[in-house]
Tab-separated table of C-alpha atoms and ligand atoms in Angstrom:
chain	number	residue	atom	x	y	z
A	1	MET	CA	-26.409	55.813	82.405
A	2	ALA	CA	-29.795	57.472	82.024
A	3	ASP	CA	-28.143	60.818	82.778
A	4	ALA	CA	-25.547	60.436	80.085
A	5	ALA	CA	-28.278	59.819	77.555
A	6	SER	CA	-30.257	62.892	78.563
A	7	VAL	CA	-30.154	66.280	76.956
A	8	VAL	CA	-31.302	69.462	78.633
A	9	ALA	CA	-33.223	71.308	75.986
A	10	GLY	CA	-35.111	74.561	75.549
A	11	THR	CA	-37.028	76.379	78.237
A	12	PRO	CA	-39.193	74.706	80.904
A	13	GLU	CA	-42.531	74.064	79.290
A	14	THR	CA	-45.695	72.076	79.490
A	15	SER	CA	-45.507	68.337	78.799
A	16	PRO	CA	-45.712	67.311	75.152
A	17	MET	CA	-49.102	65.605	75.556
A	18	LYS	CA	-50.560	68.611	77.340
A	19	LYS	CA	-49.129	70.928	74.715
A	20	THR	CA	-50.707	68.914	71.958
A	21	LYS	CA	-54.060	69.267	73.701
A	22	LEU	CA	-53.532	73.016	74.078
A	23	ASN	CA	-52.788	73.308	70.410
A	24	LEU	CA	-55.894	71.370	69.558
A	25	GLN	CA	-57.881	73.703	71.772
A	26	GLU	CA	-56.308	76.763	70.180
A	27	ASN	CA	-57.149	75.355	66.815
A	28	ASP	CA	-60.699	74.744	67.947
A	29	ASN	CA	-61.029	78.291	69.162
A	30	ASN	CA	-59.727	79.659	65.909
A	31	GLY	CA	-61.803	77.231	63.927
A	32	SER	CA	-58.449	76.265	62.399
A	33	SER	CA	-58.263	73.806	59.576
A	34	ALA	CA	-55.652	71.522	61.252
A	35	ILE	CA	-58.201	69.400	63.063
A	36	GLU	CA	-60.751	69.609	60.301
A	37	ALA	CA	-58.090	68.165	58.029
A	38	GLY	CA	-57.700	65.363	60.544
A	39	LYS	CA	-54.091	66.318	61.340
A	40	LEU	CA	-52.732	66.331	64.848
A	41	GLN	CA	-50.590	69.398	65.300
A	42	GLU	CA	-47.582	68.584	67.455
A	43	ASP	CA	-44.949	70.509	69.336
A	44	SER	CA	-41.294	69.933	69.014
A	45	VAL	CA	-39.590	67.653	71.515
A	46	HIS	CA	-37.185	70.554	72.107
A	47	MET	CA	-39.883	72.203	74.229
A	48	THR	CA	-39.512	69.567	76.956
A	49	LYS	CA	-37.455	70.537	79.996
A	50	GLN	CA	-35.357	67.400	80.294
A	51	LEU	CA	-35.136	65.401	77.133
A	52	SER	CA	-34.326	61.747	77.673
A	53	LEU	CA	-32.957	59.709	74.826
A	54	SER	CA	-34.466	56.611	76.431
A	55	ASN	CA	-37.757	57.977	75.022
A	56	PHE	CA	-36.365	57.688	71.532
A	57	LYS	CA	-37.317	54.547	69.626
A	58	MET	CA	-35.113	54.089	66.634
A	59	THR	CA	-36.754	52.893	63.414
A	60	ARG	CA	-33.722	52.827	61.105
A	61	VAL	CA	-30.189	53.979	60.525
A	62	LEU	CA	-30.241	56.544	57.724
A	63	ASN	CA	-26.522	56.850	57.219
A	64	VAL	CA	-23.100	56.524	58.825
A	65	ASN	CA	-20.039	58.622	58.149
A	66	SER	CA	-17.033	56.826	59.553
A	67	MET	CA	-14.633	59.628	58.556
A	68	ARG	CA	-16.552	62.208	60.571
A	69	LYS	CA	-17.593	59.607	63.131
A	70	GLN	CA	-21.278	60.369	62.735
A	71	ILE	CA	-24.415	58.268	62.642
A	72	PHE	CA	-27.798	59.477	61.387
A	73	VAL	CA	-30.826	57.723	62.834
A	74	GLU	CA	-34.566	58.037	62.208
A	75	GLY	CA	-37.059	57.292	64.974
A	76	ARG	CA	-39.821	58.588	67.201
A	77	PHE	CA	-39.971	60.061	70.669
A	78	THR	CA	-42.566	58.503	72.980
A	79	SER	CA	-45.877	60.409	72.863
A	80	TYR	CA	-44.982	62.232	69.655
A	81	GLU	CA	-46.435	61.219	66.386
A	82	SER	CA	-44.002	62.819	63.974
A	83	PRO	CA	-40.602	61.315	63.294
A	84	ALA	CA	-37.255	62.673	64.423
A	85	VAL	CA	-33.775	62.547	62.971
A	86	VAL	CA	-31.010	62.140	65.549
A	87	ILE	CA	-27.393	62.721	64.591
A	88	LEU	CA	-24.709	61.432	66.948
A	89	GLU	CA	-21.178	62.684	66.444
A	90	LYS	CA	-18.002	61.891	68.373
A	91	LYS	CA	-16.394	65.010	69.781
A	92	ILE	CA	-13.077	66.343	68.539
A	93	PHE	CA	-10.165	66.175	70.958
A	94	PRO	CA	-9.140	69.175	73.005
A	95	GLU	CA	-5.585	70.298	72.251
A	96	ASP	CA	-5.000	71.838	75.657
A	97	GLU	CA	-2.524	69.825	77.764
A	98	ILE	CA	-4.492	70.356	80.980
A	99	PHE	CA	-7.686	69.019	79.420
A	100	LEU	CA	-5.859	66.077	77.861
A	101	ASN	CA	-4.290	65.128	81.192
A	102	ARG	CA	-7.552	65.523	83.054
A	103	GLY	CA	-9.697	63.830	80.442
A	104	PHE	CA	-7.556	60.983	79.160
A	105	PHE	CA	-4.167	60.494	80.787
A	106	ASN	CA	-5.318	59.670	84.301
A	107	GLU	CA	-6.206	56.707	86.526
A	108	GLY	CA	-9.945	56.995	85.683
A	109	THR	CA	-9.295	56.018	82.071
A	110	ILE	CA	-9.784	52.302	81.445
A	111	VAL	CA	-7.461	50.659	78.913
A	112	ARG	CA	-7.855	47.140	77.465
A	113	LYS	CA	-5.295	45.535	75.208
A	114	THR	CA	-6.534	44.349	71.787
A	115	PHE	CA	-3.162	43.120	70.534
A	116	SER	CA	0.517	43.969	70.484
A	117	ASN	CA	3.323	43.091	68.121
A	118	ASP	CA	6.891	44.236	68.679
A	119	VAL	CA	6.754	47.976	69.485
A	120	TYR	CA	3.133	48.344	68.299
A	121	GLY	CA	0.108	47.942	70.536
A	122	ASN	CA	-3.619	48.486	70.006
A	123	TYR	CA	-5.906	49.174	72.955
A	124	GLU	CA	-9.534	49.980	73.595
A	125	CYS	CA	-9.839	53.024	75.773
A	126	PHE	CA	-12.715	54.333	77.889
A	127	PRO	CA	-12.053	57.840	79.153
A	128	THR	CA	-13.885	59.278	82.152
A	129	ARG	CA	-17.569	59.972	81.619
A	130	GLU	CA	-17.378	63.735	81.177
A	131	HIS	CA	-14.734	63.301	78.472
A	132	ASN	CA	-16.648	60.618	76.680
A	133	GLY	CA	-19.305	62.973	75.321
A	134	LEU	CA	-21.001	63.197	71.993
A	135	ASN	CA	-22.455	66.081	70.047
A	136	ILE	CA	-26.083	65.382	69.291
A	137	THR	CA	-28.336	67.112	66.819
A	138	ILE	CA	-32.039	66.351	66.991
A	139	ILE	CA	-34.418	67.418	64.279
A	140	HIS	CA	-37.988	67.171	65.440
A	141	PRO	CA	-40.543	67.202	63.994
A	142	ALA	CA	-38.586	65.965	60.970
A	143	THR	CA	-40.180	66.329	57.551
A	144	GLN	CA	-39.706	63.866	54.709
A	145	LYS	CA	-37.291	66.416	53.219
A	146	HIS	CA	-35.106	66.238	56.337
A	147	ILE	CA	-35.122	62.463	56.207
A	148	ASP	CA	-34.290	62.461	52.492
A	149	LYS	CA	-31.463	64.884	53.137
A	150	PHE	CA	-29.733	62.551	55.577
A	151	ILE	CA	-30.510	59.193	54.035
A	152	ARG	CA	-27.562	57.401	52.502
A	153	LYS	CA	-27.305	57.860	48.754
A	154	GLU	CA	-25.332	55.707	46.400
A	155	LEU	CA	-22.582	57.498	44.540
A	156	TYR	CA	-21.757	56.849	40.904
A	157	MET	CA	-18.682	57.714	38.884
A	158	VAL	CA	-19.321	59.381	35.553
A	159	ASN	CA	-16.510	59.239	33.004
A	160	GLU	CA	-17.508	62.190	30.895
A	161	THR	CA	-16.199	62.450	27.339
A	162	TYR	CA	-16.343	65.825	25.597
A	163	GLU	CA	-19.206	64.453	23.512
A	164	THR	CA	-21.154	63.578	26.664
A	165	TYR	CA	-20.436	67.068	27.943
A	166	GLU	CA	-21.678	68.752	24.767
A	167	ASN	CA	-24.758	66.577	24.288
A	168	ILE	CA	-25.910	65.897	27.840
A	169	THR	CA	-24.107	67.737	30.642
A	170	LYS	CA	-23.960	71.222	29.143
A	171	PRO	CA	-27.572	71.489	27.917
A	172	PHE	CA	-28.841	69.934	31.143
A	173	LEU	CA	-26.854	72.244	33.420
A	174	GLU	CA	-27.689	75.315	31.357
A	175	ALA	CA	-31.350	74.569	31.972
A	176	ASN	CA	-31.036	73.472	35.605
A	177	ASN	CA	-27.931	74.882	37.253
A	178	PHE	CA	-27.902	77.303	40.172
A	179	SER	CA	-28.290	80.982	39.349
A	180	LEU	CA	-25.099	82.968	38.774
A	181	GLN	CA	-26.685	86.132	40.105
A	182	TRP	CA	-24.406	86.186	43.160
A	183	VAL	CA	-21.329	86.022	40.878
A	184	ASP	CA	-22.627	88.821	38.650
A	185	ASN	CA	-23.405	90.913	41.729
A	186	ILE	CA	-19.812	90.555	42.937
A	187	LEU	CA	-18.365	91.329	39.489
A	188	ALA	CA	-20.608	94.419	39.241
A	189	HIS	CA	-19.724	95.554	42.801
A	190	LYS	CA	-23.362	95.176	43.832
A	191	ALA	CA	-22.567	92.678	46.595
A	192	GLU	CA	-19.642	91.818	48.886
A	193	PHE	CA	-17.768	94.873	47.606
A	194	GLU	CA	-16.209	95.529	51.009
A	195	LYS	CA	-14.951	91.941	51.159
A	196	ILE	CA	-12.907	92.112	47.960
A	197	ILE	CA	-9.289	91.267	48.746
A	198	TYR	CA	-7.970	92.151	45.309
A	199	GLU	CA	-9.306	93.062	41.919
A	200	ASP	CA	-7.674	92.998	38.503
A	201	SER	CA	-10.107	94.667	36.115
A	202	ASP	CA	-8.558	93.467	32.846
A	203	PRO	CA	-11.545	92.179	30.796
A	204	ASP	CA	-9.708	89.059	29.554
A	205	ASN	CA	-7.184	88.157	32.221
A	206	GLY	CA	-8.637	89.926	35.246
A	207	PHE	CA	-10.284	88.469	38.344
A	208	ILE	CA	-11.777	89.286	41.721
A	209	MET	CA	-10.398	87.618	44.827
A	210	LEU	CA	-12.603	87.439	47.916
A	211	PRO	CA	-13.293	85.181	50.920
A	212	ASP	CA	-15.343	82.091	50.264
A	213	LEU	CA	-18.786	82.265	51.851
A	214	LYS	CA	-17.849	79.354	54.112
A	215	TRP	CA	-14.596	80.836	55.460
A	216	ASP	CA	-14.539	81.957	59.101
A	217	GLY	CA	-11.626	84.309	58.348
A	218	SER	CA	-8.914	82.479	60.303
A	219	VAL	CA	-5.659	81.593	58.532
A	220	PRO	CA	-5.697	77.857	59.496
A	221	THR	CA	-8.937	77.417	57.516
A	222	LEU	CA	-8.071	79.877	54.748
A	223	SER	CA	-10.593	79.497	51.900
A	224	ILE	CA	-10.480	82.161	49.251
A	225	LEU	CA	-12.271	82.307	45.941
A	226	VAL	CA	-11.030	83.828	42.698
A	227	LEU	CA	-13.729	84.662	40.164
A	228	ALA	CA	-12.621	85.202	36.570
A	229	ARG	CA	-13.848	88.522	35.132
A	230	LYS	CA	-14.783	86.887	31.868
A	231	ARG	CA	-17.704	84.474	31.680
A	232	ILE	CA	-16.079	81.082	31.140
A	233	LYS	CA	-18.303	78.188	32.094
A	234	SER	CA	-15.843	75.774	33.640
A	235	LEU	CA	-12.656	73.781	33.331
A	236	ARG	CA	-14.197	72.009	30.317
A	237	GLU	CA	-14.046	75.199	28.238
A	238	LEU	CA	-10.421	76.101	28.992
A	239	ASN	CA	-7.822	76.128	26.202
A	240	ASP	CA	-4.504	77.818	25.413
A	241	THR	CA	-6.162	81.235	24.975
A	242	HIS	CA	-6.884	81.108	28.714
A	243	LEU	CA	-3.292	80.481	29.789
A	244	PRO	CA	-2.561	84.178	30.506
A	245	LEU	CA	-5.655	84.311	32.741
A	246	LEU	CA	-4.783	81.087	34.569
A	247	LYS	CA	-1.172	82.164	35.117
A	248	ASN	CA	-2.292	85.584	36.288
A	249	ILE	CA	-4.622	83.954	38.830
A	250	ARG	CA	-1.845	81.600	39.974
A	251	ASP	CA	0.935	84.212	40.251
A	252	SER	CA	-0.928	87.336	41.362
A	253	GLY	CA	-3.200	85.272	43.610
A	254	ALA	CA	-0.239	83.706	45.399
A	255	ASP	CA	1.492	87.114	45.811
A	256	ILE	CA	-1.624	88.703	47.297
A	257	ILE	CA	-2.148	85.871	49.764
A	258	PHE	CA	1.499	85.946	50.782
A	259	ASN	CA	1.399	89.710	51.399
A	260	LYS	CA	-1.850	89.580	53.347
A	261	TYR	CA	-1.734	86.229	55.170
A	262	LYS	CA	1.987	85.344	55.056
A	263	LEU	CA	1.332	81.965	53.473
A	264	PRO	CA	3.778	81.116	50.663
A	265	SER	CA	2.468	79.570	47.445
A	266	SER	CA	4.080	76.262	48.549
A	267	GLN	CA	1.510	76.139	51.368
A	268	LEU	CA	-1.505	76.853	49.209
A	269	ARG	CA	-3.842	74.450	47.480
A	270	MET	CA	-5.050	76.163	44.287
A	271	TYR	CA	-7.698	74.149	42.495
A	272	LEU	CA	-10.833	74.103	40.390
A	273	HIS	CA	-13.839	71.874	40.816
A	274	TYR	CA	-15.274	69.701	38.112
A	275	GLN	CA	-18.240	69.522	38.302
A	276	PRO	CA	-18.495	72.937	39.958
A	277	SER	CA	-21.702	74.072	41.646
A	278	TYR	CA	-21.639	77.307	39.646
A	279	TYR	CA	-20.874	77.542	35.955
A	280	HIS	CA	-18.677	80.652	36.072
A	281	LEU	CA	-14.958	79.893	36.211
A	282	HIS	CA	-13.559	80.176	39.732
A	283	VAL	CA	-10.428	78.938	41.461
A	284	HIS	CA	-10.256	77.896	45.107
A	285	PHE	CA	-7.257	78.930	47.207
A	286	SER	CA	-6.966	77.152	50.541
A	287	TYR	CA	-4.301	76.544	53.166
A	288	LEU	CA	-2.604	73.219	52.482
A	289	MET	CA	-3.015	72.043	56.084
A	290	PHE	CA	-6.764	72.608	55.891
A	291	GLU	CA	-8.682	69.609	54.592
A	292	ALA	CA	-11.441	71.580	52.922
A	293	ALA	CA	-14.496	69.717	51.676
A	294	GLY	CA	-14.231	68.938	47.977
A	295	ILE	CA	-10.478	68.397	47.704
A	296	TYR	CA	-10.775	64.733	46.778
A	297	CYS	CA	-9.458	63.399	43.494
A	298	GLU	CA	-12.833	62.974	41.755
A	299	LYS	CA	-13.579	66.674	42.090
A	300	ALA	CA	-10.484	68.841	42.532
A	301	HIS	CA	-8.117	69.723	39.679
A	302	LEU	CA	-4.934	71.495	40.722
A	303	LEU	CA	-4.433	74.789	38.910
A	304	SER	CA	-0.784	73.859	38.255
A	305	SER	CA	-1.856	70.612	36.526
A	306	VAL	CA	-4.536	72.422	34.516
A	307	ILE	CA	-1.941	74.909	33.234
A	308	SER	CA	0.544	72.152	32.482
A	309	ASN	CA	-2.027	70.003	30.651
A	310	ILE	CA	-3.039	72.914	28.419
A	311	GLU	CA	0.598	73.808	27.759
A	312	MET	CA	1.174	70.262	26.503
A	313	VAL	CA	-2.111	69.930	24.614
A	314	PRO	CA	-3.869	73.262	23.920
A	315	ASP	CA	-7.329	71.668	23.707
A	316	TYR	CA	-6.664	69.112	26.454
A	317	TYR	CA	-9.997	69.797	28.202
A	318	GLN	CA	-11.929	69.318	24.975
A	319	LYS	CA	-10.265	65.917	24.547
A	320	ALA	CA	-9.882	64.429	28.009
A	321	VAL	CA	-12.316	62.179	29.787
A	322	LEU	CA	-13.174	63.967	33.038
A	323	SER	CA	-14.464	61.817	35.862
A	324	PHE	CA	-16.687	62.982	38.673
A	325	ILE	CA	-19.269	61.700	41.116
A	326	VAL	CA	-23.034	62.067	40.999
A	327	LYS	CA	-25.427	61.101	43.774
A	328	GLU	CA	-28.324	58.801	42.944
A	329	ASP	CA	-30.979	61.440	43.671
A	330	ASP	CA	-29.205	64.128	41.643
A	331	PRO	CA	-31.300	65.118	38.576
A	332	LEU	CA	-28.112	65.002	36.487
A	333	CYS	CA	-27.661	61.364	37.547
A	334	LYS	CA	-31.170	60.611	36.257
A	335	GLU	CA	-30.352	62.392	33.009
A	336	TYR	CA	-27.221	60.241	32.513
A	337	GLN	CA	-29.281	57.125	33.248
A	338	GLU	CA	-31.971	58.079	30.752
A	339	LYS	CA	-29.370	58.780	28.099
A	340	GLY	CA	-27.599	55.477	28.792
A	341	VAL	CA	-24.352	56.948	30.147
A	342	LEU	CA	-24.796	55.462	33.607
A	343	THR	CA	-26.270	52.298	35.106
A	344	VAL	CA	-27.747	52.664	38.571
A	345	ILE	CA	-28.730	49.877	40.952
A	346	GLU	CA	-32.132	51.015	42.240
A	347	SER	CA	-32.510	48.312	44.869
A	348	LYS	CA	-29.647	49.665	47.019
A	349	LYS	CA	-31.393	52.947	47.861
A	350	GLY	CA	-31.009	53.913	51.499
A	351	GLN	CA	-29.322	50.602	52.332
A	352	ILE	CA	-26.300	50.666	54.637
A	353	ASN	CA	-24.233	47.864	53.053
B	401	G7M	O1	-18.185	73.765	44.123
B	401	G7M	P1	-17.765	75.068	43.556
B	401	G7M	O2	-16.372	75.009	43.029
B	401	G7M	O3	-18.726	75.576	42.512
B	401	G7M	O4	-17.721	76.085	44.762
B	401	G7M	C1	-18.370	77.337	44.785
B	401	G7M	C2	-17.921	78.074	46.023
B	401	G7M	O5	-18.561	79.342	46.038
B	401	G7M	C3	-18.264	77.383	47.328
B	401	G7M	O6	-17.090	77.142	48.064
B	401	G7M	C4	-19.199	78.373	48.037
B	401	G7M	O7	-19.007	78.431	49.423
B	401	G7M	C5	-18.864	79.682	47.372
B	401	G7M	N1	-19.991	80.621	47.332
B	401	G7M	C6	-21.257	80.300	47.001
B	401	G7M	N2	-22.005	81.422	47.060
B	401	G7M	C7	-23.416	81.465	46.755
B	401	G7M	C8	-21.216	82.459	47.462
B	401	G7M	C9	-21.452	83.847	47.695
B	401	G7M	O8	-22.543	84.380	47.569
B	401	G7M	N3	-20.354	84.574	48.082
B	401	G7M	C10	-19.117	84.015	48.247
B	401	G7M	N4	-18.127	84.814	48.651
B	401	G7M	N5	-18.883	82.711	48.024
B	401	G7M	C11	-19.926	81.939	47.622
């Protein structure tokens, strides 16, 4: 079992303790401030030749993600002072028939019945060792920032009225939101010019279509972004004057994607985020079979529904309550708390149920 819990890492190197001494010596020679400041400079555990997870002493579970089958753990490796974050993740299944037969459908796989009822049966299954692997990410030395990044955060639902938007959300985001420089660079052809899939330069109804930063370029994960030419902050600002723009994005966007990637509009998910990360109107186009991050109901608004809502009520988005999630450490969450829009239970921080 010790083998299975071992990771071969990095290049063969000196032992961690020895390395620490070497560093101290180097610091001494340089008259460096590390020792003077009383800090012990440490190497990363990745420098060891054969990393054994039996040297890892867990201090707490930071988070679990049962959808992605991940667990995030904080702890320390023996003989290292600084903490580490270890992320364990179950591997995805191979699709290849040969691998499936070799890895799972063979006599080495142990199967234990949990229950059966009529034609349905549940079993626990233990595939052969080499097909039972995990992906492991180790961050060491981990800073407090790393730990904060992975620690579980409570989520809160904000039911934003237009009044809340005008008085709290908008002024706060105008002062604190991410820069739109990258959007302006694309619109001005100063960046990603060669990536542009299509451009309609009409000042009111035009747009630029280009690959999303996150897209690897393959059709099964198709993720394309459409940036409106005109500066419109977000869904919240849309009204009937924007219908020609929205319909142009829907119809021309679908045609372009069909011509280039052979995906019909019936296989596309066209949607806007609220809240978006960037306050310049953009529409996401993704392949329907691809479960892109951010397609859940508290964030994604289908372009077809947006158009339909505005057709029924021209100022729909200046009337509707829009709901979305904020994380407890999000500055906007604190702003809502201070202004009495949201009540947050402080005591649950970092607690896994
Ligand atoms: O959450 P929101 O709807 O605001 O999504 C913004 C999208 O813009 C994300 O899917 C990002 O991956 C994408 N994006 C962000 N940046 C900074 C860039 C960029 O510089 N270029 C491109 N092509 N996409 C970006």
